[in-house]
mmCIF file of C-alpha atoms and ligand atoms in Angstrom:
data_model
loop_
_atom_site.group_PDB
_atom_site.id
_atom_site.type_symbol
_atom_site.label_atom_id
_atom_site.label_comp_id
_atom_site.label_asym_id
_atom_site.label_seq_id
_atom_site.Cartn_x
_atom_site.Cartn_y
_atom_site.Cartn_z
ATOM 1 C CA MET A 1 -0.221 0.491 0.051
ATOM 2 C CA LYS A 2 1.496 3.336 -1.534
ATOM 3 C CA ALA A 3 1.875 5.663 1.700
ATOM 4 C CA HIS A 4 -0.707 8.557 1.631
ATOM 5 C CA THR A 5 -2.667 10.515 4.200
ATOM 6 C CA ILE A 6 -6.584 10.708 4.251
ATOM 7 C CA SER A 7 -8.563 14.055 4.712
ATOM 8 C CA THR A 8 -12.015 14.595 5.070
ATOM 9 C CA LEU A 9 -14.286 15.477 2.655
ATOM 10 C CA ILE A 10 -17.399 15.184 4.167
ATOM 11 C CA PRO A 11 -17.894 15.293 8.131
ATOM 12 C CA GLU A 12 -19.856 13.097 10.369
ATOM 13 C CA GLN A 13 -22.586 14.967 10.959
ATOM 14 C CA GLU A 14 -23.530 16.256 6.917
ATOM 15 C CA LEU A 15 -23.923 12.365 6.125
ATOM 16 C CA LYS A 16 -26.453 12.046 9.130
ATOM 17 C CA GLU A 17 -28.087 14.755 7.726
ATOM 18 C CA ARG A 18 -28.389 13.758 4.128
ATOM 19 C CA ILE A 19 -29.098 10.203 4.662
ATOM 20 C CA ALA A 20 -31.877 11.502 7.075
ATOM 21 C CA GLN A 21 -33.271 14.253 3.993
ATOM 22 C CA ILE A 22 -32.917 11.252 1.517
ATOM 23 C CA ALA A 23 -35.092 8.596 4.354
ATOM 24 C CA GLY A 24 -37.783 11.881 4.596
ATOM 25 C CA GLN A 25 -38.220 11.320 0.777
ATOM 26 C CA ILE A 26 -38.270 7.955 0.505
ATOM 27 C CA SER A 27 -40.554 7.041 2.478
ATOM 28 C CA SER A 28 -42.669 10.538 1.307
ATOM 29 C CA ASP A 29 -42.668 8.578 -2.222
ATOM 30 C CA TYR A 30 -43.667 5.836 -1.127
ATOM 31 C CA ALA A 31 -46.156 6.386 1.603
ATOM 32 C CA GLY A 32 -48.552 3.796 1.689
ATOM 33 C CA GLY A 33 -46.825 0.978 0.084
ATOM 34 C CA LYS A 34 -43.399 -1.366 1.299
ATOM 35 C CA VAL A 35 -39.785 -0.912 0.223
ATOM 36 C CA LYS A 36 -36.479 -3.088 -0.391
ATOM 37 C CA LEU A 37 -33.824 -2.084 -0.168
ATOM 38 C CA LEU A 38 -31.998 -3.600 -2.410
ATOM 39 C CA CYS A 39 -27.993 -3.197 -0.568
ATOM 40 C CA VAL A 40 -25.115 -3.847 -3.631
ATOM 41 C CA LEU A 41 -22.020 -5.414 -1.284
ATOM 42 C CA LYS A 42 -19.849 -4.686 0.514
ATOM 43 C CA GLY A 43 -19.975 -0.996 -0.531
ATOM 44 C CA GLY A 44 -22.821 0.095 0.437
ATOM 45 C CA VAL A 45 -23.876 -1.735 3.680
ATOM 46 C CA PHE A 46 -23.069 1.303 6.342
ATOM 47 C CA PHE A 47 -24.967 3.936 4.234
ATOM 48 C CA ALA A 48 -27.987 0.947 3.515
ATOM 49 C CA CYS A 49 -27.850 0.700 7.525
ATOM 50 C CA GLU A 50 -28.595 4.087 7.891
ATOM 51 C CA LEU A 51 -31.156 4.700 5.825
ATOM 52 C CA ALA A 52 -33.452 1.485 7.116
ATOM 53 C CA LYS A 53 -33.607 2.715 10.175
ATOM 54 C CA LEU A 54 -34.805 6.454 9.061
ATOM 55 C CA ILE A 55 -37.268 5.108 6.815
ATOM 56 C CA THR A 56 -40.851 5.312 7.872
ATOM 57 C CA VAL A 57 -42.442 2.645 5.629
ATOM 58 C CA PRO A 58 -42.171 -0.523 5.685
ATOM 59 C CA VAL A 59 -39.016 -2.042 4.720
ATOM 60 C CA THR A 60 -37.023 -5.551 4.107
ATOM 61 C CA ILE A 61 -33.278 -5.521 3.320
ATOM 62 C CA ASP A 62 -31.606 -7.901 0.777
ATOM 63 C CA PHE A 63 -28.078 -8.054 -0.970
ATOM 64 C CA MET A 64 -25.804 -8.732 -3.895
ATOM 65 C CA GLN A 65 -22.914 -8.809 -5.105
ATOM 66 C CA ILE A 66 -21.335 -7.471 -8.682
ATOM 67 C CA SER A 67 -17.673 -6.627 -9.358
ATOM 68 C CA SER A 68 -17.078 -4.528 -12.755
ATOM 69 C CA TYR A 69 -14.112 -5.035 -15.077
ATOM 70 C CA GLY A 70 -12.431 -3.712 -17.588
ATOM 71 C CA SER A 71 -11.824 -5.755 -20.725
ATOM 72 C CA GLY A 72 -8.870 -4.259 -22.608
ATOM 73 C CA THR A 73 -10.626 -0.663 -22.854
ATOM 74 C CA MET A 74 -12.912 1.339 -20.176
ATOM 75 C CA SER A 75 -15.358 1.394 -22.322
ATOM 76 C CA SER A 76 -16.346 -2.164 -22.846
ATOM 77 C CA LYS A 77 -15.743 -2.557 -19.101
ATOM 78 C CA LYS A 78 -18.039 -5.969 -17.880
ATOM 79 C CA ALA A 79 -19.932 -6.516 -14.461
ATOM 80 C CA VAL A 80 -20.544 -9.879 -13.234
ATOM 81 C CA ILE A 81 -22.680 -10.640 -10.330
ATOM 82 C CA ARG A 82 -20.876 -12.502 -7.511
ATOM 83 C CA LYS A 83 -24.168 -12.685 -5.181
ATOM 84 C CA GLU A 84 -27.698 -12.854 -6.317
ATOM 85 C CA PRO A 85 -30.871 -10.973 -3.503
ATOM 86 C CA ASP A 86 -31.723 -14.274 -2.357
ATOM 87 C CA ASP A 87 -35.187 -12.611 -2.116
ATOM 88 C CA VAL A 88 -37.647 -12.671 -4.686
ATOM 89 C CA LEU A 89 -38.452 -9.610 -5.981
ATOM 90 C CA GLU A 90 -41.514 -9.344 -8.736
ATOM 91 C CA GLY A 91 -43.936 -7.402 -7.659
ATOM 92 C CA GLN A 92 -41.571 -5.294 -4.810
ATOM 93 C CA ASN A 93 -39.937 -1.909 -5.078
ATOM 94 C CA VAL A 94 -37.165 -2.210 -5.075
ATOM 95 C CA ILE A 95 -34.670 0.809 -4.507
ATOM 96 C CA VAL A 96 -31.042 -0.215 -4.755
ATOM 97 C CA VAL A 97 -28.420 1.072 -2.377
ATOM 98 C CA GLU A 98 -24.637 1.513 -3.288
ATOM 99 C CA ASP A 99 -21.961 3.461 -1.738
ATOM 100 C CA ILE A 100 -21.013 5.636 -5.693
ATOM 101 C CA VAL A 101 -21.746 6.133 -8.904
ATOM 102 C CA ASP A 102 -18.527 6.596 -10.543
ATOM 103 C CA THR A 103 -18.296 5.522 -14.179
ATOM 104 C CA GLY A 104 -22.295 4.793 -14.106
ATOM 105 C CA TYR A 105 -21.210 0.844 -15.090
ATOM 106 C CA THR A 106 -22.270 -0.866 -12.272
ATOM 107 C CA LEU A 107 -24.869 0.964 -12.139
ATOM 108 C CA ALA A 108 -26.328 0.355 -15.568
ATOM 109 C CA ALA A 109 -25.010 -3.225 -15.354
ATOM 110 C CA LEU A 110 -28.014 -3.861 -11.966
ATOM 111 C CA LYS A 111 -30.448 -1.861 -13.678
ATOM 112 C CA GLU A 112 -30.333 -4.335 -16.416
ATOM 113 C CA TYR A 113 -30.499 -7.291 -14.651
ATOM 114 C CA LEU A 114 -32.712 -5.969 -12.384
ATOM 115 C CA GLU A 115 -35.472 -5.635 -15.214
ATOM 116 C CA SER A 116 -35.508 -9.487 -16.136
ATOM 117 C CA LYS A 117 -36.852 -9.970 -12.115
ATOM 118 C CA LYS A 118 -40.136 -7.840 -13.057
ATOM 119 C CA PRO A 119 -40.114 -6.097 -9.763
ATOM 120 C CA GLU A 120 -42.686 -3.273 -9.517
ATOM 121 C CA SER A 121 -40.400 -0.620 -9.680
ATOM 122 C CA VAL A 122 -36.617 -0.116 -9.267
ATOM 123 C CA LYS A 123 -34.784 3.070 -8.072
ATOM 124 C CA THR A 124 -31.139 3.306 -7.333
ATOM 125 C CA CYS A 125 -30.066 5.525 -4.211
ATOM 126 C CA VAL A 126 -26.295 6.230 -4.403
ATOM 127 C CA LEU A 127 -24.387 8.237 -1.104
ATOM 128 C CA LEU A 128 -22.165 9.510 -3.226
ATOM 129 C CA ASP A 129 -21.521 10.848 -7.269
ATOM 130 C CA LYS A 130 -18.805 12.163 -9.116
ATOM 131 C CA PRO A 131 -20.750 13.307 -12.387
ATOM 132 C CA ASP A 132 -17.266 14.598 -13.941
ATOM 133 C CA ARG A 133 -16.468 10.341 -13.770
ATOM 134 C CA ARG A 134 -19.413 9.191 -15.645
ATOM 135 C CA GLU A 135 -19.489 6.881 -19.141
ATOM 136 C CA ALA A 136 -21.734 4.874 -19.171
ATOM 137 C CA ASP A 137 -25.547 6.880 -19.170
ATOM 138 C CA VAL A 138 -27.291 6.240 -15.607
ATOM 139 C CA CYS A 139 -28.215 8.617 -12.909
ATOM 140 C CA ALA A 140 -29.351 7.953 -9.332
ATOM 141 C CA ASP A 141 -33.272 8.381 -8.454
ATOM 142 C CA TYR A 142 -31.377 9.233 -5.332
ATOM 143 C CA ARG A 143 -28.307 11.395 -4.173
ATOM 144 C CA GLY A 144 -26.204 12.433 -1.416
ATOM 145 C CA PHE A 145 -23.548 14.147 -2.162
ATOM 146 C CA GLU A 146 -21.737 14.984 -5.993
ATOM 147 C CA ILE A 147 -18.506 14.716 -5.676
ATOM 148 C CA PRO A 148 -15.479 15.672 -7.514
ATOM 149 C CA ASN A 149 -13.114 13.839 -8.967
ATOM 150 C CA VAL A 150 -10.520 12.308 -6.144
ATOM 151 C CA PHE A 151 -10.448 8.894 -4.559
ATOM 152 C CA VAL A 152 -12.654 8.497 -1.453
ATOM 153 C CA VAL A 153 -12.937 5.750 1.330
ATOM 154 C CA GLY A 154 -14.886 5.387 4.725
ATOM 155 C CA PHE A 155 -18.882 5.332 5.393
ATOM 156 C CA GLY A 156 -18.601 1.996 3.001
ATOM 157 C CA LEU A 157 -15.975 3.139 0.739
ATOM 158 C CA ASP A 158 -12.554 1.090 1.230
ATOM 159 C CA TYR A 159 -9.048 1.367 -0.117
ATOM 160 C CA ASP A 160 -8.045 -1.984 -0.861
ATOM 161 C CA GLY A 161 -10.755 -3.278 1.683
ATOM 162 C CA GLN A 162 -9.526 -0.882 4.300
ATOM 163 C CA TYR A 163 -11.369 2.018 5.725
ATOM 164 C CA ARG A 164 -14.905 1.167 4.923
ATOM 165 C CA ASN A 165 -15.306 2.168 8.969
ATOM 166 C CA LEU A 166 -14.031 5.429 9.082
ATOM 167 C CA PRO A 167 -17.250 7.311 10.500
ATOM 168 C CA TYR A 168 -16.988 10.367 7.931
ATOM 169 C CA VAL A 169 -16.000 10.055 4.277
ATOM 170 C CA GLY A 170 -12.134 11.040 3.781
ATOM 171 C CA ALA A 171 -10.059 11.947 0.559
ATOM 172 C CA LEU A 172 -6.655 9.697 0.044
ATOM 173 C CA ASP A 173 -3.038 11.658 -0.665
ATOM 174 C CA PHE A 174 -0.748 10.558 -1.818
ATOM 175 C CA ASP A 175 2.204 12.366 -1.052
ATOM 176 C CA GLY A 176 0.511 15.196 -1.055
ATOM 177 C CA ILE A 177 -1.251 14.299 -4.661
ATOM 178 C CA THR A 178 -5.173 14.039 -4.135
ATOM 179 C CA ALA A 179 -5.532 10.728 -5.442
HETATM 180 P P1 LIG B 1 -18.329 2.283 -11.295
HETATM 181 O O1 LIG B 1 -18.724 0.973 -11.683
HETATM 182 O O2 LIG B 1 -17.259 3.142 -12.105
HETATM 183 O O3 LIG B 1 -19.467 3.627 -10.890
HETATM 184 O O4 LIG B 1 -17.737 1.962 -9.880
HETATM 185 C C1 LIG B 1 -18.587 2.218 -8.518
HETATM 186 C C2 LIG B 1 -18.011 1.333 -7.785
HETATM 187 O O5 LIG B 1 -16.338 1.693 -8.092
HETATM 188 C C3 LIG B 1 -17.837 1.581 -6.917
HETATM 189 O O6 LIG B 1 -18.878 0.414 -6.464
HETATM 190 C C4 LIG B 1 -16.892 1.060 -5.892
HETATM 191 O O7 LIG B 1 -16.915 0.231 -4.887
HETATM 192 C C5 LIG B 1 -15.717 1.373 -6.890
HETATM 193 N N1 LIG B 1 -15.198 2.829 -6.128
HETATM 194 C C6 LIG B 1 -15.540 4.020 -7.327
HETATM 195 N N2 LIG B 1 -14.648 5.105 -6.777
HETATM 196 C C7 LIG B 1 -13.885 4.394 -6.050
HETATM 197 C C8 LIG B 1 -14.606 5.534 -4.406
HETATM 198 O O8 LIG B 1 -13.104 6.447 -5.072
HETATM 199 N N3 LIG B 1 -13.226 5.199 -3.290
HETATM 200 C C9 LIG B 1 -13.657 3.517 -3.237
HETATM 201 N N4 LIG B 1 -14.153 3.442 -4.178
HETATM 202 C C10 LIG B 1 -14.552 3.961 -5.741
HETATM 203 MG MG1 LIG B 2 -19.613 -0.932 -5.241
#
């Protein structure tokens, strides 16, 4: 692991307040109904748990995992489903919960996969959005924060498996150069 430092980009309190707003929005959008939060492992776990605690309509939670790999060029990135959801999604109001949308390939692949499961509806909810890096034509329905093109860790996001447990979002800095 290269030498690095971490500087706070989004403090814990700001995350908390924004997540409460999103949970409020979801609760009113689905008033009278129920939602299934489909948490994308591993990064989405922290965000999904905080959201789930604050949503006031009935909530169920399921998990899936997906990895995307470049195959030659970035524009032909392929996503592989590593873990399928356990629950039946047909007829459900599914909300995909992800840590971040970067190039957008992961979210695009998730939406395509989920449509084949015939849910009643699918929406996407991401904590962070890096619009400068977008290659696939996707945008999240619920979005916590727009951030610049920096590598971030914390609140579920990792660098080499580490730092997911930081209670804030930090920018990784290698030798004074922000990644
Ligand atoms: P996308 O397919 O390029 O949108 O990739 C999204 C995935 O890349 C996320 O689910 C993260 O796992 C990972 N990722 C993208 N940017 C960052 C970052 O700044 N820090 C940590 N992981 C990231
Ligand atoms: Mg991820």
